[in-house]
PDB file of C-alpha atoms in Angstrom:
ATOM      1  CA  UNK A   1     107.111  23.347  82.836  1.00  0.00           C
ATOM      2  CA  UNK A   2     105.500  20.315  84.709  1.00  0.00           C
ATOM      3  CA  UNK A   3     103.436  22.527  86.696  1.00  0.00           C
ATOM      4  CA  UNK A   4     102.192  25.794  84.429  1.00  0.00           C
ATOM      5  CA  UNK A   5      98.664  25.635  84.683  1.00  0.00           C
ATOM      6  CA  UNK A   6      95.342  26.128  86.868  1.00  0.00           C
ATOM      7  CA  UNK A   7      94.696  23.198  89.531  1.00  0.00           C
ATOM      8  CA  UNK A   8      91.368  22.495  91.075  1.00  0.00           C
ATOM      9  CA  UNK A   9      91.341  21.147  94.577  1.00  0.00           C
ATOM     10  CA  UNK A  10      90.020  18.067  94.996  1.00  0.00           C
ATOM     11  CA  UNK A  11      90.119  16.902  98.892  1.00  0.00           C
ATOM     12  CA  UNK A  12      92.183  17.022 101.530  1.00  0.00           C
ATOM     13  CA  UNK A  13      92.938  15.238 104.308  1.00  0.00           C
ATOM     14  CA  UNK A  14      94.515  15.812 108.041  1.00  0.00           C
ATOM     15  CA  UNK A  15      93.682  19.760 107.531  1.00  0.00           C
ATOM     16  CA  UNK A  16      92.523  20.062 111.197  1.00  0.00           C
ATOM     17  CA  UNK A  17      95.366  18.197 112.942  1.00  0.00           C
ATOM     18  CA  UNK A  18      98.180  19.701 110.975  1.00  0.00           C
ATOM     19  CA  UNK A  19      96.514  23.452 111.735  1.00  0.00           C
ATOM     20  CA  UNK A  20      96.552  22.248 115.020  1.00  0.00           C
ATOM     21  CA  UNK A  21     100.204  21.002 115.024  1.00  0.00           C
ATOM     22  CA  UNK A  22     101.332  24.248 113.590  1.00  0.00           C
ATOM     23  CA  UNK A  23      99.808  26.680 116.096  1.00  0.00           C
ATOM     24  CA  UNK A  24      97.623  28.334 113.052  1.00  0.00           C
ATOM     25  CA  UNK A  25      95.332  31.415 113.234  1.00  0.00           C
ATOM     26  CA  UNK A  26      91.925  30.229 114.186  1.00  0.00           C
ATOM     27  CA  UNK A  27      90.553  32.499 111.750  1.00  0.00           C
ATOM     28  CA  UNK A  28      92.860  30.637 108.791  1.00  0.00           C
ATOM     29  CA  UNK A  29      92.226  27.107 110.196  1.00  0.00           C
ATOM     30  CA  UNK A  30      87.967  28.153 109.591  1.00  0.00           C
ATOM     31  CA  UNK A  31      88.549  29.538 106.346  1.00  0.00           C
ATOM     32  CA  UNK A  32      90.220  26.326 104.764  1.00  0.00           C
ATOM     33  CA  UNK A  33      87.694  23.822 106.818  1.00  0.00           C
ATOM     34  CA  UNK A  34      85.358  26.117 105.072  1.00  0.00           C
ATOM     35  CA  UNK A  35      86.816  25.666 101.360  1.00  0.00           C
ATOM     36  CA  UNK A  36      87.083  21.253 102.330  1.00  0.00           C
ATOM     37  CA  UNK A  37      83.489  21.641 102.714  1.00  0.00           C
ATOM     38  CA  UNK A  38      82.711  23.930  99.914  1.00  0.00           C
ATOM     39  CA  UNK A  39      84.673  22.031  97.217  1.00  0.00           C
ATOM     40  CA  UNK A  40      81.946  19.037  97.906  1.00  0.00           C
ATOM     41  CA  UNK A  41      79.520  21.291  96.537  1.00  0.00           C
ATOM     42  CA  UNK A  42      81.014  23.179  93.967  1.00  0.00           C
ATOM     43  CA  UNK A  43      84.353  21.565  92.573  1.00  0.00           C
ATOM     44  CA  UNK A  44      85.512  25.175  91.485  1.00  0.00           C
ATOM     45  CA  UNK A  45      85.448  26.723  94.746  1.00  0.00           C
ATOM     46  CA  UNK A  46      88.768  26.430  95.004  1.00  0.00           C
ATOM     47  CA  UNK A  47      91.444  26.747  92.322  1.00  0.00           C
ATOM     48  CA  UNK A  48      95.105  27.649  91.941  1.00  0.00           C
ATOM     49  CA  UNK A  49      97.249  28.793  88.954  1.00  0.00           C
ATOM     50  CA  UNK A  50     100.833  28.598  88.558  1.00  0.00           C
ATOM     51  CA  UNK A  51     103.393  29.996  86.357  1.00  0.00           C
ATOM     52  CA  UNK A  52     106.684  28.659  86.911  1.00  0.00           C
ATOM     53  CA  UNK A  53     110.216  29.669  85.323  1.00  0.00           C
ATOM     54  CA  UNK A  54     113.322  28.479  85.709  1.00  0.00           C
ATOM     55  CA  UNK A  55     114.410  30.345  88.755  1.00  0.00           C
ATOM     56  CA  UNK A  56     111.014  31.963  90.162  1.00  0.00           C
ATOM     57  CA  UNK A  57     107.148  31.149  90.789  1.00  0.00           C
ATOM     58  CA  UNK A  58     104.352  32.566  90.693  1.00  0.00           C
ATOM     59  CA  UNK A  59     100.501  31.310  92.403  1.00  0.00           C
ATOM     60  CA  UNK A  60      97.646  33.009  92.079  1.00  0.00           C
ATOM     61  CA  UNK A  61      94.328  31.648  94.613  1.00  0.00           C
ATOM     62  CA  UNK A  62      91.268  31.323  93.752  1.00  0.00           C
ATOM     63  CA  UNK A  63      87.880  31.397  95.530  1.00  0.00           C
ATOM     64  CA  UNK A  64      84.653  31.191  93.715  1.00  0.00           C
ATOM     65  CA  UNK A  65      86.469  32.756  90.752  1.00  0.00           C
ATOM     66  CA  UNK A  66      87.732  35.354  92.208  1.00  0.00           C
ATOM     67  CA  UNK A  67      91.402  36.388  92.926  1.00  0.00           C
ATOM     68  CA  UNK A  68      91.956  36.652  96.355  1.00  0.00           C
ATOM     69  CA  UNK A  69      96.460  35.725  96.602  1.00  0.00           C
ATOM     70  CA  UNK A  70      98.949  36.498  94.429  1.00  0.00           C
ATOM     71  CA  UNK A  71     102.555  35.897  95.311  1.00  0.00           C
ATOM     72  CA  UNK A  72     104.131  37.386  92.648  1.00  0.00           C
ATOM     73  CA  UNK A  73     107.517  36.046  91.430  1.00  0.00           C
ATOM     74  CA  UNK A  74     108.720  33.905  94.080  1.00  0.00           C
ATOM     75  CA  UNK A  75     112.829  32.970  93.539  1.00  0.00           C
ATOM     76  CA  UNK A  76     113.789  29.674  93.929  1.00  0.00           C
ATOM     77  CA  UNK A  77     116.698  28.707  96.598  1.00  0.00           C
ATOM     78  CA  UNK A  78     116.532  32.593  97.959  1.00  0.00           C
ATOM     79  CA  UNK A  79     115.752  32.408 101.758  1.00  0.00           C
ATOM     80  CA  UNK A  80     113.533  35.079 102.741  1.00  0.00           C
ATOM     81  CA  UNK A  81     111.190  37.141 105.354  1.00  0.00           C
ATOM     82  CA  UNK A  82     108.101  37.190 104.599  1.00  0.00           C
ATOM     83  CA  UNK A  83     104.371  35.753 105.327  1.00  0.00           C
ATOM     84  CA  UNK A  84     103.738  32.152 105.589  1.00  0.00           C
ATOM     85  CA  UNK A  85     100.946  30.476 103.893  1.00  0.00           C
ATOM     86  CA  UNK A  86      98.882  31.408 107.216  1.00  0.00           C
ATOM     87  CA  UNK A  87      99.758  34.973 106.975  1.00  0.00           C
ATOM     88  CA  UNK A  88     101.961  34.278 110.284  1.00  0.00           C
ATOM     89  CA  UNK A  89     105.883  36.033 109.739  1.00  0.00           C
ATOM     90  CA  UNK A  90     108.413  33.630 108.675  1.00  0.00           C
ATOM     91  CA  UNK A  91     111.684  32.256 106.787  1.00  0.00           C
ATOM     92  CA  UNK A  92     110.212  31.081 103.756  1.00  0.00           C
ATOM     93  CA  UNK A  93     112.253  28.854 100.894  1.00  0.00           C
ATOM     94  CA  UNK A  94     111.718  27.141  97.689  1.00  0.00           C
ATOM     95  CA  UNK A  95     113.683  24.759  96.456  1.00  0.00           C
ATOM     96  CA  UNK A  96     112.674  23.198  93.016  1.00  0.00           C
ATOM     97  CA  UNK A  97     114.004  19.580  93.514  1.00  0.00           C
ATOM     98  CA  UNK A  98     113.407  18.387  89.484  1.00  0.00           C
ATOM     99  CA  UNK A  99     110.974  18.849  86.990  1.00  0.00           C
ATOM    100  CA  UNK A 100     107.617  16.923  89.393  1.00  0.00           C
ATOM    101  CA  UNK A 101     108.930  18.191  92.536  1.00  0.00           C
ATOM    102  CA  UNK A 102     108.789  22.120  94.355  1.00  0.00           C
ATOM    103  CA  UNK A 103     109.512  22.163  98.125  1.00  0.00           C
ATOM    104  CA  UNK A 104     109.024  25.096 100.726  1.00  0.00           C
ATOM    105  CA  UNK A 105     110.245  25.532 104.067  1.00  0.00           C
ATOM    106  CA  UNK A 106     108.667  28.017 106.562  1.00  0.00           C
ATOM    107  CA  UNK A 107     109.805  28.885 109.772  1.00  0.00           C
ATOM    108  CA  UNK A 108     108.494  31.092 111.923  1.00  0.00           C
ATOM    109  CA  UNK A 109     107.952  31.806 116.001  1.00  0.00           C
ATOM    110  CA  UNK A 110     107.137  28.878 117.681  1.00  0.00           C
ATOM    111  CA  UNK A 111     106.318  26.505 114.245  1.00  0.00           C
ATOM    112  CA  UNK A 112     107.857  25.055 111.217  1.00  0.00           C
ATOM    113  CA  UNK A 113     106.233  23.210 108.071  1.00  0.00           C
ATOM    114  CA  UNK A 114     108.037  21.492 105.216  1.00  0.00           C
ATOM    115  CA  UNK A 115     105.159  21.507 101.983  1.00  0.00           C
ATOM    116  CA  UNK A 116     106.400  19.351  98.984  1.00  0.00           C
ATOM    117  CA  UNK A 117     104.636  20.011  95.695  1.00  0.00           C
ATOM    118  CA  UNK A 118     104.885  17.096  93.655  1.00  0.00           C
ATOM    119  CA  UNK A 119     103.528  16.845  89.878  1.00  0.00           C
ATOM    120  CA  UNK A 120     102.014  12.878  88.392  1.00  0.00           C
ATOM    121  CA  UNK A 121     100.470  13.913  84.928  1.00  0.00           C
ATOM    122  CA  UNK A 122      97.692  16.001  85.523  1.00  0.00           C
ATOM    123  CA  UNK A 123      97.674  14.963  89.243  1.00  0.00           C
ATOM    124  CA  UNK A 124      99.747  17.361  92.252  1.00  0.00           C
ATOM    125  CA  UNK A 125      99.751  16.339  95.502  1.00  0.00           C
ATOM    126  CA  UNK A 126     100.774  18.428  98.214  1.00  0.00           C
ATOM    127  CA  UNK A 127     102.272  17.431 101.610  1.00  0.00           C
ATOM    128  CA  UNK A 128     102.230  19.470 104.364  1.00  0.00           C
ATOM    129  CA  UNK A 129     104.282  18.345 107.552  1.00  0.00           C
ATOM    130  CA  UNK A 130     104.610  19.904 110.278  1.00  0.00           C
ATOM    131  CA  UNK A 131     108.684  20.312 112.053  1.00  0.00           C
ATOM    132  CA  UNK A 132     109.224  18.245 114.866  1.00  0.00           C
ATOM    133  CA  UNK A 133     105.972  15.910 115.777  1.00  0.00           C
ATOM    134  CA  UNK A 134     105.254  15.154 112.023  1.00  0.00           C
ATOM    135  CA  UNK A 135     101.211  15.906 111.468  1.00  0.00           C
ATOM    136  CA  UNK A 136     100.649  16.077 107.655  1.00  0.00           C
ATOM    137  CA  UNK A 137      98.057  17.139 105.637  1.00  0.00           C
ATOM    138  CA  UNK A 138      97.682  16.131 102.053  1.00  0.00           C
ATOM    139  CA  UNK A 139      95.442  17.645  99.357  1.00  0.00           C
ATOM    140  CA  UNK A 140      95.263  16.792  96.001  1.00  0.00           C
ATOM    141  CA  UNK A 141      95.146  18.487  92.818  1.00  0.00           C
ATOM    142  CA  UNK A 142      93.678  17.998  89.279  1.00  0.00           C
ATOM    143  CA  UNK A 143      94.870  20.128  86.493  1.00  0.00           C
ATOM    144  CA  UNK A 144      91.920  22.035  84.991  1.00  0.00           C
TER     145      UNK A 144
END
Protein backbone atom coordinates (compact mmCIF):
# COMPACT_ATOMS: atom_id res chain seq x y z
CA UNK A 1 0.00 0.00 0.00
CA UNK A 2 1.28 3.40 -1.44
CA UNK A 3 1.21 4.92 1.84
CA UNK A 4 2.34 2.17 4.75
CA UNK A 5 5.07 3.76 6.33
CA UNK A 6 6.44 6.62 8.78
CA UNK A 7 6.51 10.28 7.13
CA UNK A 8 8.59 13.10 8.43
CA UNK A 9 7.24 16.57 8.02
CA UNK A 10 9.05 18.68 6.09
CA UNK A 11 7.33 22.36 5.86
CA UNK A 12 4.29 23.73 5.54
CA UNK A 13 2.82 26.49 4.23
CA UNK A 14 -0.54 28.77 4.76
CA UNK A 15 -0.85 27.04 8.43
CA UNK A 16 -1.91 30.40 10.00
CA UNK A 17 -4.49 31.55 7.42
CA UNK A 18 -6.19 28.25 6.97
CA UNK A 19 -6.44 27.97 11.13
CA UNK A 20 -7.78 31.18 10.76
CA UNK A 21 -10.30 30.33 7.97
CA UNK A 22 -11.48 27.38 9.92
CA UNK A 23 -12.32 29.04 13.25
CA UNK A 24 -9.53 26.65 15.06
CA UNK A 25 -8.77 26.40 18.82
CA UNK A 26 -6.17 28.95 19.61
CA UNK A 27 -4.54 26.51 21.69
CA UNK A 28 -4.27 23.95 18.39
CA UNK A 29 -3.37 26.80 15.96
CA UNK A 30 0.01 27.46 18.74
CA UNK A 31 0.77 23.98 18.98
CA UNK A 32 1.27 23.35 15.11
CA UNK A 33 3.01 27.03 14.58
CA UNK A 34 5.05 25.51 17.29
CA UNK A 35 5.94 22.06 15.44
CA UNK A 36 6.62 24.58 11.74
CA UNK A 37 9.16 26.08 13.85
CA UNK A 38 10.50 23.11 15.59
CA UNK A 39 10.92 20.91 12.47
CA UNK A 40 13.69 23.73 11.34
CA UNK A 41 15.62 22.57 14.13
CA UNK A 42 15.15 19.10 14.51
CA UNK A 43 13.71 17.35 11.26
CA UNK A 44 12.21 14.54 13.57
CA UNK A 45 10.10 16.64 15.61
CA UNK A 46 7.41 15.73 13.84
CA UNK A 47 6.55 12.37 12.29
CA UNK A 48 3.54 10.31 11.26
CA UNK A 49 3.01 6.55 10.60
CA UNK A 50 0.41 4.96 8.66
CA UNK A 51 -0.94 1.60 8.18
CA UNK A 52 -3.43 1.38 5.60
CA UNK A 53 -5.75 -1.68 4.47
CA UNK A 54 -8.05 -2.04 2.06
CA UNK A 55 -11.07 -0.67 3.78
CA UNK A 56 -9.59 1.11 7.06
CA UNK A 57 -6.57 3.41 8.32
CA UNK A 58 -4.74 3.80 10.84
CA UNK A 59 -2.15 7.18 11.94
CA UNK A 60 -0.24 7.28 14.67
CA UNK A 61 1.53 11.19 15.60
CA UNK A 62 4.52 11.75 16.59
CA UNK A 63 6.28 14.47 18.63
CA UNK A 64 9.86 14.25 19.60
CA UNK A 65 9.44 10.47 19.46
CA UNK A 66 6.86 10.14 21.39
CA UNK A 67 3.24 8.94 20.69
CA UNK A 68 0.95 11.48 21.37
CA UNK A 69 -2.48 10.37 18.50
CA UNK A 70 -3.59 7.32 17.54
CA UNK A 71 -6.73 6.95 15.50
CA UNK A 72 -7.09 3.53 15.48
CA UNK A 73 -8.74 1.80 12.48
CA UNK A 74 -10.39 4.43 10.63
CA UNK A 75 -13.09 2.82 7.77
CA UNK A 76 -13.02 4.14 4.58
CA UNK A 77 -16.41 5.66 2.93
CA UNK A 78 -18.20 5.27 6.62
CA UNK A 79 -19.47 8.80 7.63
CA UNK A 80 -19.05 9.35 11.17
CA UNK A 81 -19.17 11.56 14.58
CA UNK A 82 -16.34 12.07 15.93
CA UNK A 83 -13.28 14.66 16.61
CA UNK A 84 -11.78 16.59 13.88
CA UNK A 85 -8.15 16.91 13.41
CA UNK A 86 -8.51 20.07 15.88
CA UNK A 87 -10.20 18.08 18.47
CA UNK A 88 -13.44 20.29 17.52
CA UNK A 89 -16.85 17.65 17.06
CA UNK A 90 -17.56 16.80 13.58
CA UNK A 91 -18.77 14.57 10.47
CA UNK A 92 -15.66 13.08 9.52
CA UNK A 93 -15.12 10.84 6.06
CA UNK A 94 -12.51 9.08 4.17
CA UNK A 95 -12.69 8.29 0.95
CA UNK A 96 -9.63 6.45 -0.63
CA UNK A 97 -9.80 7.84 -4.25
CA UNK A 98 -6.88 5.20 -5.83
CA UNK A 99 -3.80 3.85 -4.81
CA UNK A 100 -1.75 7.89 -4.37
CA UNK A 101 -4.81 9.50 -3.25
CA UNK A 102 -6.87 9.46 0.56
CA UNK A 103 -9.40 12.31 1.04
CA UNK A 104 -11.27 13.45 4.33
CA UNK A 105 -14.10 15.59 4.82
CA UNK A 106 -14.91 17.24 8.21
CA UNK A 107 -17.74 19.13 9.09
CA UNK A 108 -18.50 20.51 12.05
CA UNK A 109 -20.38 23.81 13.77
CA UNK A 110 -19.68 26.72 12.00
CA UNK A 111 -16.51 25.13 9.63
CA UNK A 112 -15.72 22.63 7.03
CA UNK A 113 -12.23 21.38 5.56
CA UNK A 114 -11.66 19.03 2.64
CA UNK A 115 -7.71 17.41 3.34
CA UNK A 116 -6.48 15.34 0.28
CA UNK A 117 -3.59 12.99 1.00
CA UNK A 118 -1.82 12.39 -2.04
CA UNK A 119 1.29 9.86 -2.41
CA UNK A 120 4.51 10.82 -5.40
CA UNK A 121 7.19 8.09 -4.50
CA UNK A 122 8.45 8.77 -1.28
CA UNK A 123 6.88 12.30 -1.38
CA UNK A 124 2.92 13.04 0.32
CA UNK A 125 1.57 16.16 0.12
CA UNK A 126 -1.30 17.18 1.99
CA UNK A 127 -3.93 19.85 1.14
CA UNK A 128 -5.95 21.33 3.48
CA UNK A 129 -8.88 23.67 2.21
CA UNK A 130 -11.03 25.18 3.96
CA UNK A 131 -15.32 24.96 2.76
CA UNK A 132 -16.55 27.94 1.32
CA UNK A 133 -13.69 30.88 1.04
CA UNK A 134 -10.94 28.33 -0.05
CA UNK A 135 -7.67 29.08 2.39
CA UNK A 136 -5.32 26.04 2.01
CA UNK A 137 -2.54 24.90 3.72
CA UNK A 138 -0.08 22.47 2.28
CA UNK A 139 2.61 20.45 4.08
CA UNK A 140 4.75 18.07 2.73
CA UNK A 141 5.95 14.78 3.57
CA UNK A 142 9.09 12.58 3.11
CA UNK A 143 8.90 8.94 3.79
CA UNK A 144 11.43 8.02 6.50
Amino acid sequence: MTFNGRWRLKDVTGAKAYFDAIHSPEEHKTKLMNAVEQIKINPDFYTEELTMTPTTIRRVLYINGEVKKDSGDVPFDVESETLSSDGRPAKVKLTHNSPTKITRTEVGTNFGTTSVLEVTGDMMTVTNKATGCGTTCVSHYTRI
